[in-house]
Coordinates of C-alpha atoms in Angstrom, one line a residue:
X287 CA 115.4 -56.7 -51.9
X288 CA 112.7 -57.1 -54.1
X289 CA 110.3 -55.7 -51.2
X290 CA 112.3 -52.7 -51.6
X291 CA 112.5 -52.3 -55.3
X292 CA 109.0 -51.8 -55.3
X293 CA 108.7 -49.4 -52.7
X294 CA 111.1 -47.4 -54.3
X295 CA 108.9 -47.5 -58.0
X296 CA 105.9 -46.3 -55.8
X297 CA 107.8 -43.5 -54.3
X298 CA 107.0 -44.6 -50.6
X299 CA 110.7 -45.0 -50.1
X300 CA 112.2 -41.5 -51.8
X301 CA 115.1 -40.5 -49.8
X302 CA 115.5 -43.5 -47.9
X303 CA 119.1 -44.2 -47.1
X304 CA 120.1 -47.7 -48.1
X305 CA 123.7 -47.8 -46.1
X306 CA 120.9 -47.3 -42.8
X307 CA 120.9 -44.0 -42.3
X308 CA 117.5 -44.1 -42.6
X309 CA 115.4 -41.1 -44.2
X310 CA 117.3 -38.1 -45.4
X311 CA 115.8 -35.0 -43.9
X312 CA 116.0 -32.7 -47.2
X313 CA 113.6 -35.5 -49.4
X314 CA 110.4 -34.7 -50.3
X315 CA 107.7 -36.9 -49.5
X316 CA 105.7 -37.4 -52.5
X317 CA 102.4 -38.4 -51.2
X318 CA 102.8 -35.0 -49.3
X319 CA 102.2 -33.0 -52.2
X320 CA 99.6 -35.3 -53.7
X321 CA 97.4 -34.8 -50.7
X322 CA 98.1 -30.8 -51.0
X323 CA 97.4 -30.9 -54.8
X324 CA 93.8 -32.8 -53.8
X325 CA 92.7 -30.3 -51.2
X326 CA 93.4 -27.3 -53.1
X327 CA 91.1 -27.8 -55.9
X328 CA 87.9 -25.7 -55.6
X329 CA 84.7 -27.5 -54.6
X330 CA 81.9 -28.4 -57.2
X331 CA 79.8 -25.2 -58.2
X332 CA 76.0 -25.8 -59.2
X333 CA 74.0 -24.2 -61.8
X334 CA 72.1 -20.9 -60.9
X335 CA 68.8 -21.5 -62.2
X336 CA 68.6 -24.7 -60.1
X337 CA 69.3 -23.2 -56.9
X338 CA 66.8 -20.4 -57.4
X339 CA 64.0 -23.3 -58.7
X340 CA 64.8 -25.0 -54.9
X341 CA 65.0 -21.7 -53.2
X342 CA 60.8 -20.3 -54.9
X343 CA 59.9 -23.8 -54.2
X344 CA 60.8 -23.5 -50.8
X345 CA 59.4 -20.1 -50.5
X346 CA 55.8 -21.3 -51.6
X347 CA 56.1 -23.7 -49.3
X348 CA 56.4 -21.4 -46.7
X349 CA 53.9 -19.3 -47.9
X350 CA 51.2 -21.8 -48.2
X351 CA 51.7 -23.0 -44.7
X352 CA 51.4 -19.7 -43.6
X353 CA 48.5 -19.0 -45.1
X354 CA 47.0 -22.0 -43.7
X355 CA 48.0 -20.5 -40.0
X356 CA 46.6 -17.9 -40.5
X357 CA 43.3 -19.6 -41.4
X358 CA 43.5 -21.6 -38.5
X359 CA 44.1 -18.7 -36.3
X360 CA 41.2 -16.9 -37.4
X361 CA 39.1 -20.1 -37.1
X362 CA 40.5 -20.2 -33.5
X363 CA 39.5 -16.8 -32.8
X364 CA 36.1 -17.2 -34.1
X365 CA 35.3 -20.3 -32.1
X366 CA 36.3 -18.5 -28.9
X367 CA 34.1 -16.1 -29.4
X368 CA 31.2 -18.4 -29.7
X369 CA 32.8 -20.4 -27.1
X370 CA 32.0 -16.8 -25.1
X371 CA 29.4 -15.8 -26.2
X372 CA 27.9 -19.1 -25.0
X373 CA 29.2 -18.8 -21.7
X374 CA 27.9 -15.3 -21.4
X375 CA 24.1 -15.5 -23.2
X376 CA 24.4 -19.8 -22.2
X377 CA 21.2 -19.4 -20.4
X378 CA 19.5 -17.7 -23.1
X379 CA 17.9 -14.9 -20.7
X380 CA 15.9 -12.8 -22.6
X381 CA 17.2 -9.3 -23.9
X382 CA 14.6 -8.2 -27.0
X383 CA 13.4 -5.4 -26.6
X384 CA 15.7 -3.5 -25.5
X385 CA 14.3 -1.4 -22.7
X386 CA 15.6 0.8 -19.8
X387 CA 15.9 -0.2 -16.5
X388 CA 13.3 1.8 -15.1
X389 CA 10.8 0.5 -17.4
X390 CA 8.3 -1.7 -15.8
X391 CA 8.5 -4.4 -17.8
X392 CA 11.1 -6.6 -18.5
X393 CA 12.6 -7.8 -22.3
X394 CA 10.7 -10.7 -23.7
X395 CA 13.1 -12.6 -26.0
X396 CA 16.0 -13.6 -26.4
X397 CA 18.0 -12.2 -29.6
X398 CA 21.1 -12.7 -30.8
X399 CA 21.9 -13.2 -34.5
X400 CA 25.5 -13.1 -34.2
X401 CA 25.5 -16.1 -32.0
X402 CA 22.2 -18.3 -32.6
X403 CA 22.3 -18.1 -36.5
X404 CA 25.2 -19.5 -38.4
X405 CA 27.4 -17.5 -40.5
X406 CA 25.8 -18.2 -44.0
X407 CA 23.0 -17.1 -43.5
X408 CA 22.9 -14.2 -41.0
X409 CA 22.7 -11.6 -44.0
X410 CA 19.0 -12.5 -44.6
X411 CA 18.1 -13.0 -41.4
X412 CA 19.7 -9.1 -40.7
X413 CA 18.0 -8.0 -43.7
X414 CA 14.4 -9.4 -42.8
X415 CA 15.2 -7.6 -39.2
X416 CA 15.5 -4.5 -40.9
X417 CA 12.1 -4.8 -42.8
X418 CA 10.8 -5.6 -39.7
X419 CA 11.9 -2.2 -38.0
X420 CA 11.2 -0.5 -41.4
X421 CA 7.0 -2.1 -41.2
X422 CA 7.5 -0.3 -37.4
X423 CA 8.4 2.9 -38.9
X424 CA 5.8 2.6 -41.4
X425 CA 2.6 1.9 -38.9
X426 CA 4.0 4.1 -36.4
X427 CA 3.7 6.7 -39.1
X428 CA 0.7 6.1 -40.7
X429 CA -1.2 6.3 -36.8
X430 CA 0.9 9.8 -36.7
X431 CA -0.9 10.4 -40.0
X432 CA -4.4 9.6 -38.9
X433 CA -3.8 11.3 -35.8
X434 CA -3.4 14.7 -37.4
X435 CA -6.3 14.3 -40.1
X436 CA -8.6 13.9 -36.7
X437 CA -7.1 16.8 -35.5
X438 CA -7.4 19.0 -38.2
X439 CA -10.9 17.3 -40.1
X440 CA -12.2 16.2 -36.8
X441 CA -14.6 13.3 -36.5
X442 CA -15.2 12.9 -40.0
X443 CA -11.7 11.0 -39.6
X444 CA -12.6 8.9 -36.1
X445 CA -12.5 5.7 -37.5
X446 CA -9.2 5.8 -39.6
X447 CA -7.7 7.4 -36.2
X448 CA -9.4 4.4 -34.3
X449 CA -7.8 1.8 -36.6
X450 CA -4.5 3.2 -36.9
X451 CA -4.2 2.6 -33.2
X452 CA -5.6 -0.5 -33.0
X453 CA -2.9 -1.9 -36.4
X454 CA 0.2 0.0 -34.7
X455 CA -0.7 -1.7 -30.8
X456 CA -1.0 -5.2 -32.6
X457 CA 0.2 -5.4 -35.5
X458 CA 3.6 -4.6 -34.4
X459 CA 4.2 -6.9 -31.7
X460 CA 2.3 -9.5 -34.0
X461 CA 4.7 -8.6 -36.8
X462 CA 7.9 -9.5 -35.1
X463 CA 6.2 -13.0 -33.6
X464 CA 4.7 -14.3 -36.4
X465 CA 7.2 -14.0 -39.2
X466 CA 10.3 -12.5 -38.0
X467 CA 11.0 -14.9 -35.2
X468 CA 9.7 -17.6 -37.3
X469 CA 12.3 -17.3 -40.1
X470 CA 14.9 -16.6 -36.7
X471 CA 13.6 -19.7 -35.8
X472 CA 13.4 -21.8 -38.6
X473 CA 17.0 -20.9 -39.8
X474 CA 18.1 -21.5 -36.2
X475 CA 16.9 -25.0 -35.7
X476 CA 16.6 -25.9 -39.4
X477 CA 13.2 -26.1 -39.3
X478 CA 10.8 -26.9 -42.5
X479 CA 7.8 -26.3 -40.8
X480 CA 8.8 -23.1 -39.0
X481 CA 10.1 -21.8 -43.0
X482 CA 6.6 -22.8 -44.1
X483 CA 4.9 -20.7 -41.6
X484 CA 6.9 -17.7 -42.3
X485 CA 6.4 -17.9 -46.1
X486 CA 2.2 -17.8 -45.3
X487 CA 2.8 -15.2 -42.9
X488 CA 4.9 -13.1 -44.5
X489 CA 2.9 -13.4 -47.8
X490 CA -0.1 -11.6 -45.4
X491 CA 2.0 -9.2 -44.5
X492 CA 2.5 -8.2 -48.5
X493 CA -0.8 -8.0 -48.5
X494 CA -1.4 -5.9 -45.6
X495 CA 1.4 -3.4 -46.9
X496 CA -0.4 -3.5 -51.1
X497 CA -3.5 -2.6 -48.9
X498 CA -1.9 0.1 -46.5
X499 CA -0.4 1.6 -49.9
X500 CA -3.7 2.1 -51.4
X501 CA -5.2 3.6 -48.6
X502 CA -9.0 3.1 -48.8
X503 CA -11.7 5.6 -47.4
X504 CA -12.3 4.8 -43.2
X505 CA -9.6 1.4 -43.5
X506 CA -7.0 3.0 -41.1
X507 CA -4.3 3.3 -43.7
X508 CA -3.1 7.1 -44.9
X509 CA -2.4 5.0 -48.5
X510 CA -3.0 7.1 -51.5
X511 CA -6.4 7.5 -51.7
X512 CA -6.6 8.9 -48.5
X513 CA -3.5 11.1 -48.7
X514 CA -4.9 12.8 -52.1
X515 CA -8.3 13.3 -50.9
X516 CA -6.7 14.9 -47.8
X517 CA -4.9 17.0 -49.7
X518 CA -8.1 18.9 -50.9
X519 CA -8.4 20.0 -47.4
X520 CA -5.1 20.1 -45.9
X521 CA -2.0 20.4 -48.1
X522 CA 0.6 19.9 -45.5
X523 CA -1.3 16.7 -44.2
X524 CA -1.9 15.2 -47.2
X525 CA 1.8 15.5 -48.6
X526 CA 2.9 13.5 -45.6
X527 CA 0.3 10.7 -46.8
X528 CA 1.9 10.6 -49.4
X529 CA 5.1 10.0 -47.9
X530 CA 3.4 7.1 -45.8
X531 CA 2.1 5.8 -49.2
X532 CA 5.2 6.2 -50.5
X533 CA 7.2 4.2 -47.4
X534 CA 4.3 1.3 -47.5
X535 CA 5.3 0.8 -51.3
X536 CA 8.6 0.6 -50.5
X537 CA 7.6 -1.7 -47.9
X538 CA 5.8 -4.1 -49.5
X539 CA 8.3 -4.0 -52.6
X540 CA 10.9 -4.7 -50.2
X541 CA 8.7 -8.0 -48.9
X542 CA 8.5 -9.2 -52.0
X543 CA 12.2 -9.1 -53.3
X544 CA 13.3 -10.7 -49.1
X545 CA 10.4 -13.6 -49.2
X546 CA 12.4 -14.3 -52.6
X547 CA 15.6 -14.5 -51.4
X548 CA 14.8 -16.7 -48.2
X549 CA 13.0 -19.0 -50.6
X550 CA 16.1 -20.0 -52.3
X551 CA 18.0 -20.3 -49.2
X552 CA 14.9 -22.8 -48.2
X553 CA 15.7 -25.0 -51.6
X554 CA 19.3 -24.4 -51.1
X555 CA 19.5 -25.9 -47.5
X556 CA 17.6 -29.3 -48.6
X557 CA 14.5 -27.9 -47.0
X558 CA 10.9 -29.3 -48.2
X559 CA 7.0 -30.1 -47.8
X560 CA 7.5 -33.6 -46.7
X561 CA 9.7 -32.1 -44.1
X562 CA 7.4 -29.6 -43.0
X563 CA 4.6 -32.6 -42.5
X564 CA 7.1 -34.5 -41.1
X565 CA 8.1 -32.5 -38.2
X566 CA 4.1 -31.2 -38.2
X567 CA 3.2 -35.1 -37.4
X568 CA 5.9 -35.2 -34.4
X569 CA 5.3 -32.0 -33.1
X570 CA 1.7 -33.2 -32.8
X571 CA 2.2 -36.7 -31.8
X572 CA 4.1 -35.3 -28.8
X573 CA 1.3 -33.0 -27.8
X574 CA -1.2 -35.4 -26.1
X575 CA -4.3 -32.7 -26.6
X576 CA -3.6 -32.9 -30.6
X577 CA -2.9 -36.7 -30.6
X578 CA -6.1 -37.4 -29.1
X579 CA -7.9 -34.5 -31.2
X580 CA -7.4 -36.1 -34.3
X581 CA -7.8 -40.0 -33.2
X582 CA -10.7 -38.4 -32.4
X583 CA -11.5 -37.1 -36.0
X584 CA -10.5 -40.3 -37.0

């Protein structure tokens, strides 16, 4: 009895039939509607500016790892092409100059900026290419120069004619060994020595072109002197002197302001004089004809 006063305070036993008729049909069961009152209330709602601080933090998270794919991608592609490039020039055969296939001789170097010199600092390389194909134009020039004034003064200018041949034929290929493909060299293999050789080379070559511009009397060079003097006889000659005057002081201008840069990208890359002796002594050492010369001065 008791067990069933209680069930009837709590409501579990609403319409239960005492006389054993069990539940009436027509009661309401009152934990029913409880359970329908709980479910119908609305879920929690969150504050807008919260959501939309998740959603931008999420978006520059997105961004940010897409920019770094991208990154990577572009690394990727970059690699294979060196990758490529290695498998295609791997056995370095040579390809500078460029000449036809008819030609009797064959190319002499190897060349290849792109792939042999790393990406910082293939601008100055380029640029030091260019001045070397610009000192081309310029003696090339000069002996088309010389060339006219003995065919219009005649033997009066032999000699200049003479030299003019003999700096364009030597000078040129000398040009490209001696401190183009040095600084190639050196930036290539990271080489103190190699920069050190280019910086006394090139400096002659800024004195060669300071000479060239002046032009003196029989030195080979249609400089200014030269081109004004030939202008007394020949006008149209001796405004194209000028113009080759004109080119070398562009020239040697142009030397000065590259030899400039590539000395800060010398100090830059940790390169030095102790360096340069350094690899000088084991360069040496490893030749057995040095080695021996200089125990011999010993």
């Amino acid at each position: 009895k008791q067990w069933y006063q209680r069930r009837v305070r709590a409501g579990g036993l609403a319409g239960y039939n005492s006389t054993g008729g069990g539940y009436n049909s027509g009661a309401p069961a009152n934990y029913n509607s409880n359970y329908a009152s709980f479910s119908s209330q609305p879920p929690k709602q969150y504050g807008n500016e919260e959501t939309m601080q998740k959603q931008k933090l999420v978006e520059d998270e997105f961004r940010k790892r897409e920019e770094d794919l991208e990154r990577r991608e572009r690394q990727l592609r970059e690699e294979q092409k060196r990758l490529e490039d290695a498998r295609v020039y791997g056995d370095r055969v040579p390809n500078f100059p460029p000449l036809p296939h008819f030609f009797p001789c064959d190319p002499c170097v190897y060349h290849n900026i792109d792939f042999d010199i790393p990406p910082e600092h293939q601008l100055s390389v380029r640029r030091v290419f260019y001045h070397w194909q610009f000192t081309v134009f310029c003696y090339l020039m000069n002996f088309i120069v010389c060339f006219g004034m003995i065919c219009k003064l005649g033997t009066s200018a032999g000699s200049a004619f003479g030299l003019s041949l003999l700096y364009a034929g030597l000078f040129i290929p000398l040009s490209f060994l001696t401190w183009y493909r040095m600084l190639y060299n050196a930036v290539r293999l990271d080489s103190s020595m190699r920069y050190m050789l280019f910086f006394f080379m090139y400096g002659f070559q800024i004195f060669v072109s300071g000479m060239a511009a002046l032009g003196f009397s029989s030195g080979g060079f249609a400089g200014w002197i030269t081109a004004f003097k030939t202008m007394e006889e020949n006008k149209a000659l001796g405004a194209l002197g000028i113009l080759v005057s004109m080119a070398w002081c562009a020239n040697c201008l142009i030397a000065v302001y590259l030899i400039m840069q590539i000395h800060k990208t010398y100090r830059s890359t940790g390169q030095s004089m102790e360096k340069a002796s350094g690899e000088f002594a084991a360069s040496a050492g490893s030749n057995r004809n040095v080695a021996q010369a200089v125990l011999r001065s010993l």
